[in-house]
PDB file of C-alpha atoms in Angstrom:
ATOM      1  CA  MET A  25      -0.059 -19.699  -5.338  1.00  0.00           C
ATOM      2  CA  ILE A  26      -1.549 -16.366  -6.327  1.00  0.00           C
ATOM      3  CA  THR A  27      -4.542 -16.649  -8.644  1.00  0.00           C
ATOM      4  CA  VAL A  28      -6.501 -13.972 -10.503  1.00  0.00           C
ATOM      5  CA  LYS A  29      -9.403 -14.578  -8.097  1.00  0.00           C
ATOM      6  CA  ASN A  30      -7.367 -14.117  -4.923  1.00  0.00           C
ATOM      7  CA  ALA A  31      -4.905 -11.460  -6.190  1.00  0.00           C
ATOM      8  CA  GLU A  32      -6.826  -8.524  -4.705  1.00  0.00           C
ATOM      9  CA  GLN A  33      -7.015 -10.083  -1.240  1.00  0.00           C
ATOM     10  CA  TYR A  34      -3.389 -11.195  -1.442  1.00  0.00           C
ATOM     11  CA  LEU A  35      -2.234  -7.632  -2.159  1.00  0.00           C
ATOM     12  CA  LYS A  36      -4.553  -6.125   0.470  1.00  0.00           C
ATOM     13  CA  ASN A  37      -3.116  -8.493   3.071  1.00  0.00           C
ATOM     14  CA  LYS A  38       0.453  -7.539   2.144  1.00  0.00           C
ATOM     15  CA  ILE A  39      -0.235  -3.803   2.198  1.00  0.00           C
ATOM     16  CA  ALA A  40      -2.410  -3.903   5.344  1.00  0.00           C
ATOM     17  CA  GLU A  41       0.725  -4.684   7.318  1.00  0.00           C
ATOM     18  CA  ILE A  42       2.158  -1.212   6.631  1.00  0.00           C
ATOM     19  CA  PRO A  43       0.892   2.379   6.787  1.00  0.00           C
ATOM     20  CA  SER A  44      -0.408   4.069   3.638  1.00  0.00           C
ATOM     21  CA  ASN A  45       2.997   5.197   2.477  1.00  0.00           C
ATOM     22  CA  PRO A  46       3.212   5.319  -1.347  1.00  0.00           C
ATOM     23  CA  ALA A  47       6.918   4.401  -1.405  1.00  0.00           C
ATOM     24  CA  THR A  48       6.297   1.268   0.661  1.00  0.00           C
ATOM     25  CA  VAL A  49       3.182   0.415  -1.352  1.00  0.00           C
ATOM     26  CA  TRP A  50       5.305   0.710  -4.520  1.00  0.00           C
ATOM     27  CA  GLU A  51       7.914  -1.713  -3.139  1.00  0.00           C
ATOM     28  CA  ILE A  52       5.202  -4.247  -2.268  1.00  0.00           C
ATOM     29  CA  PHE A  53       3.569  -3.745  -5.666  1.00  0.00           C
ATOM     30  CA  LYS A  54       6.897  -4.299  -7.437  1.00  0.00           C
ATOM     31  CA  GLU A  55       7.376  -7.612  -5.635  1.00  0.00           C
ATOM     32  CA  PHE A  56       3.794  -8.581  -6.507  1.00  0.00           C
ATOM     33  CA  GLY A  57       4.449  -7.638 -10.153  1.00  0.00           C
ATOM     34  CA  ARG A  58       7.437  -9.975 -10.334  1.00  0.00           C
ATOM     35  CA  ASN A  59       5.445 -13.026  -9.235  1.00  0.00           C
ATOM     36  CA  PRO A  60       3.482 -15.144 -11.683  1.00  0.00           C
ATOM     37  CA  VAL A  61      -0.259 -15.392 -11.174  1.00  0.00           C
ATOM     38  CA  GLU A  62      -1.872 -18.722 -11.941  1.00  0.00           C
ATOM     39  CA  GLY A  63      -3.872 -18.598 -15.167  1.00  0.00           C
ATOM     40  CA  GLU A  64      -2.585 -15.296 -16.538  1.00  0.00           C
ATOM     41  CA  GLU A  65      -1.135 -15.263 -20.040  1.00  0.00           C
ATOM     42  CA  GLU A  66       1.682 -12.798 -19.295  1.00  0.00           C
ATOM     43  CA  ILE A  67       2.672 -10.145 -16.777  1.00  0.00           C
ATOM     44  CA  ALA A  68       1.071  -6.826 -17.714  1.00  0.00           C
ATOM     45  CA  LEU A  69       1.755  -3.754 -15.573  1.00  0.00           C
ATOM     46  CA  LEU A  70       0.680  -0.131 -15.840  1.00  0.00           C
ATOM     47  CA  PHE A  71       1.762   3.056 -14.111  1.00  0.00           C
ATOM     48  CA  GLU A  72      -0.544   6.040 -14.417  1.00  0.00           C
ATOM     49  CA  CYS A  73      -1.001   9.356 -12.703  1.00  0.00           C
ATOM     50  CA  GLY A  74      -2.841  12.628 -13.175  1.00  0.00           C
ATOM     51  CA  THR A  75      -5.516  14.911 -11.812  1.00  0.00           C
ATOM     52  CA  TYR A  76      -9.059  13.735 -12.531  1.00  0.00           C
ATOM     53  CA  ASN A  77     -12.594  14.415 -11.361  1.00  0.00           C
ATOM     54  CA  PHE A  78     -13.875  10.822 -11.008  1.00  0.00           C
ATOM     55  CA  THR A  79     -15.763  11.519  -7.767  1.00  0.00           C
ATOM     56  CA  GLY A  80     -16.969  15.092  -8.254  1.00  0.00           C
ATOM     57  CA  GLU A  81     -13.777  16.450  -6.717  1.00  0.00           C
ATOM     58  CA  ASN A  82     -10.468  17.062  -8.466  1.00  0.00           C
ATOM     59  CA  LEU A  83      -7.910  14.646  -7.035  1.00  0.00           C
ATOM     60  CA  PHE A  84      -4.449  13.587  -8.106  1.00  0.00           C
ATOM     61  CA  TYR A  85      -4.244   9.825  -8.688  1.00  0.00           C
ATOM     62  CA  LEU A  86      -1.061   7.772  -8.433  1.00  0.00           C
ATOM     63  CA  ASP A  87      -2.033   4.333  -9.669  1.00  0.00           C
ATOM     64  CA  PHE A  88      -0.026   1.115  -9.871  1.00  0.00           C
ATOM     65  CA  VAL A  89      -1.928  -1.476 -11.919  1.00  0.00           C
ATOM     66  CA  ARG A  90      -1.543  -5.134 -12.782  1.00  0.00           C
ATOM     67  CA  GLN A  91      -3.701  -6.317 -15.658  1.00  0.00           C
ATOM     68  CA  PHE A  92      -4.771  -9.927 -15.999  1.00  0.00           C
ATOM     69  CA  SER A  93      -5.620 -11.581 -19.295  1.00  0.00           C
ATOM     70  CA  THR A  94      -6.575 -15.141 -18.550  1.00  0.00           C
ATOM     71  CA  GLU A  95      -6.018 -18.130 -20.786  1.00  0.00           C
ATOM     72  CA  ASP A  96      -9.534 -19.529 -20.434  1.00  0.00           C
ATOM     73  CA  ASN A  97     -11.600 -16.450 -21.383  1.00  0.00           C
ATOM     74  CA  ASP A  98     -11.494 -13.159 -23.237  1.00  0.00           C
ATOM     75  CA  GLU A  99     -12.040 -10.978 -20.181  1.00  0.00           C
ATOM     76  CA  MET A 100      -9.425  -8.764 -18.623  1.00  0.00           C
ATOM     77  CA  GLU A 101      -9.205  -7.591 -15.053  1.00  0.00           C
ATOM     78  CA  GLN A 102      -7.148  -4.826 -13.513  1.00  0.00           C
ATOM     79  CA  LEU A 103      -5.893  -4.735  -9.941  1.00  0.00           C
ATOM     80  CA  HIS A 104      -5.288  -1.151  -8.810  1.00  0.00           C
ATOM     81  CA  CYS A 105      -3.179   0.240  -5.969  1.00  0.00           C
ATOM     82  CA  GLU A 106      -4.452   3.789  -6.148  1.00  0.00           C
ATOM     83  CA  CYS A 107      -3.235   6.630  -3.950  1.00  0.00           C
ATOM     84  CA  THR A 108      -5.206   9.880  -4.082  1.00  0.00           C
ATOM     85  CA  PHE A 109      -3.872  13.315  -3.149  1.00  0.00           C
ATOM     86  CA  LYS A 110      -5.076  16.889  -3.023  1.00  0.00           C
ATOM     87  CA  PRO A 111      -3.945  18.393  -6.330  1.00  0.00           C
ATOM     88  CA  THR A 112      -1.204  20.710  -5.039  1.00  0.00           C
ATOM     89  CA  PHE A 113       0.841  23.063  -7.187  1.00  0.00           C
ATOM     90  CA  ASP A 114       3.552  20.379  -7.460  1.00  0.00           C
ATOM     91  CA  LEU A 115       1.057  17.767  -8.695  1.00  0.00           C
ATOM     92  CA  GLU A 116      -1.413  19.689 -10.848  1.00  0.00           C
ATOM     93  CA  ASN A 117       0.529  19.445 -14.123  1.00  0.00           C
ATOM     94  CA  LEU A 118       1.769  15.884 -13.729  1.00  0.00           C
ATOM     95  CA  GLN A 119       0.150  13.334 -15.997  1.00  0.00           C
ATOM     96  CA  PHE A 120       1.606  10.124 -17.373  1.00  0.00           C
ATOM     97  CA  HIS A 121       0.810   6.526 -18.189  1.00  0.00           C
ATOM     98  CA  GLU A 122       2.957   3.662 -19.385  1.00  0.00           C
ATOM     99  CA  PHE A 123       2.378  -0.045 -19.854  1.00  0.00           C
ATOM    100  CA  TYR A 124       5.115  -2.557 -19.156  1.00  0.00           C
ATOM    101  CA  PHE A 125       4.707  -4.083 -22.616  1.00  0.00           C
ATOM    102  CA  ASP A 126       5.362  -0.650 -24.181  1.00  0.00           C
ATOM    103  CA  VAL A 127       8.895  -0.628 -22.729  1.00  0.00           C
ATOM    104  CA  GLU A 128      11.851  -2.622 -24.013  1.00  0.00           C
ATOM    105  CA  GLY A 129      13.429  -4.915 -21.482  1.00  0.00           C
ATOM    106  CA  ASP A 130      12.168  -6.839 -18.502  1.00  0.00           C
ATOM    107  CA  VAL A 131      10.039  -5.941 -15.497  1.00  0.00           C
ATOM    108  CA  GLU A 132      13.058  -4.502 -13.678  1.00  0.00           C
ATOM    109  CA  ASP A 133      13.699  -2.135 -16.624  1.00  0.00           C
ATOM    110  CA  PHE A 134      10.065  -1.015 -16.439  1.00  0.00           C
ATOM    111  CA  TYR A 135      10.381  -0.322 -12.711  1.00  0.00           C
ATOM    112  CA  ARG A 136      13.629   1.638 -13.168  1.00  0.00           C
ATOM    113  CA  ASN A 137      12.054   3.687 -15.950  1.00  0.00           C
ATOM    114  CA  ILE A 138       9.018   4.556 -13.816  1.00  0.00           C
ATOM    115  CA  GLU A 139      11.196   5.450 -10.827  1.00  0.00           C
ATOM    116  CA  SER A 140      13.184   7.898 -12.974  1.00  0.00           C
ATOM    117  CA  LEU A 141      10.101   9.963 -13.878  1.00  0.00           C
ATOM    118  CA  GLN A 142       9.249  13.209 -12.099  1.00  0.00           C
ATOM    119  CA  GLU A 143       5.624  12.038 -12.314  1.00  0.00           C
ATOM    120  CA  PHE A 144       6.672   9.247  -9.952  1.00  0.00           C
ATOM    121  CA  GLN A 145       9.342  10.997  -7.880  1.00  0.00           C
ATOM    122  CA  ILE A 146       7.224  13.971  -6.794  1.00  0.00           C
ATOM    123  CA  PRO A 147       4.146  12.185  -5.359  1.00  0.00           C
ATOM    124  CA  ILE A 148       5.888   9.035  -4.075  1.00  0.00           C
ATOM    125  CA  SER A 149       7.143  10.797  -0.937  1.00  0.00           C
ATOM    126  CA  MET A 150       3.903  12.660  -0.215  1.00  0.00           C
ATOM    127  CA  THR A 151       1.158  11.602   2.184  1.00  0.00           C
ATOM    128  CA  PRO A 152      -1.973  10.477   0.322  1.00  0.00           C
ATOM    129  CA  LEU A 153      -5.544  11.193   1.324  1.00  0.00           C
ATOM    130  CA  ASN A 154      -6.481   7.589   0.611  1.00  0.00           C
ATOM    131  CA  LEU A 155      -5.116   4.282  -0.558  1.00  0.00           C
ATOM    132  CA  ASN A 156      -7.580   2.164  -2.496  1.00  0.00           C
ATOM    133  CA  ILE A 157      -6.901  -1.399  -3.593  1.00  0.00           C
ATOM    134  CA  PHE A 158      -9.500  -2.852  -5.905  1.00  0.00           C
ATOM    135  CA  GLN A 159      -9.886  -5.249  -8.805  1.00  0.00           C
ATOM    136  CA  GLU A 160     -12.294  -4.736 -11.690  1.00  0.00           C
ATOM    137  CA  GLU A 161     -13.167  -6.188 -15.064  1.00  0.00           C
ATOM    138  CA  THR A 162     -12.264  -4.018 -18.027  1.00  0.00           C
TER     139      THR A 162
END
């Protein structure tokens, strides 16, 4: 069973089996997002992208996130699958974020909605500079 504590390692193990291809990472993330995690109150997903200067260098971020709110405490954690890219002409004006609970329907409706966005379609077939998988408290 996947737990909040082992979710990061679980996802790293799944993604380590494939190259850093955003489309394949997305498919693995979608499967992960469908599965319940022991102790979480509800499934909470986030898609976000945009060009930011988090590291002192402008990079385009394509980020698939699962947020955990646990039943036994008030803390939240986010598990990120973050692809970074050089901010090319095609990427520089793309910026978007959407939470699963902001969309009507089920998880599959959320996924279809994200996949229909140009903010998803343009970078998903590109080669990232890096793929970072990490979990943090928010």
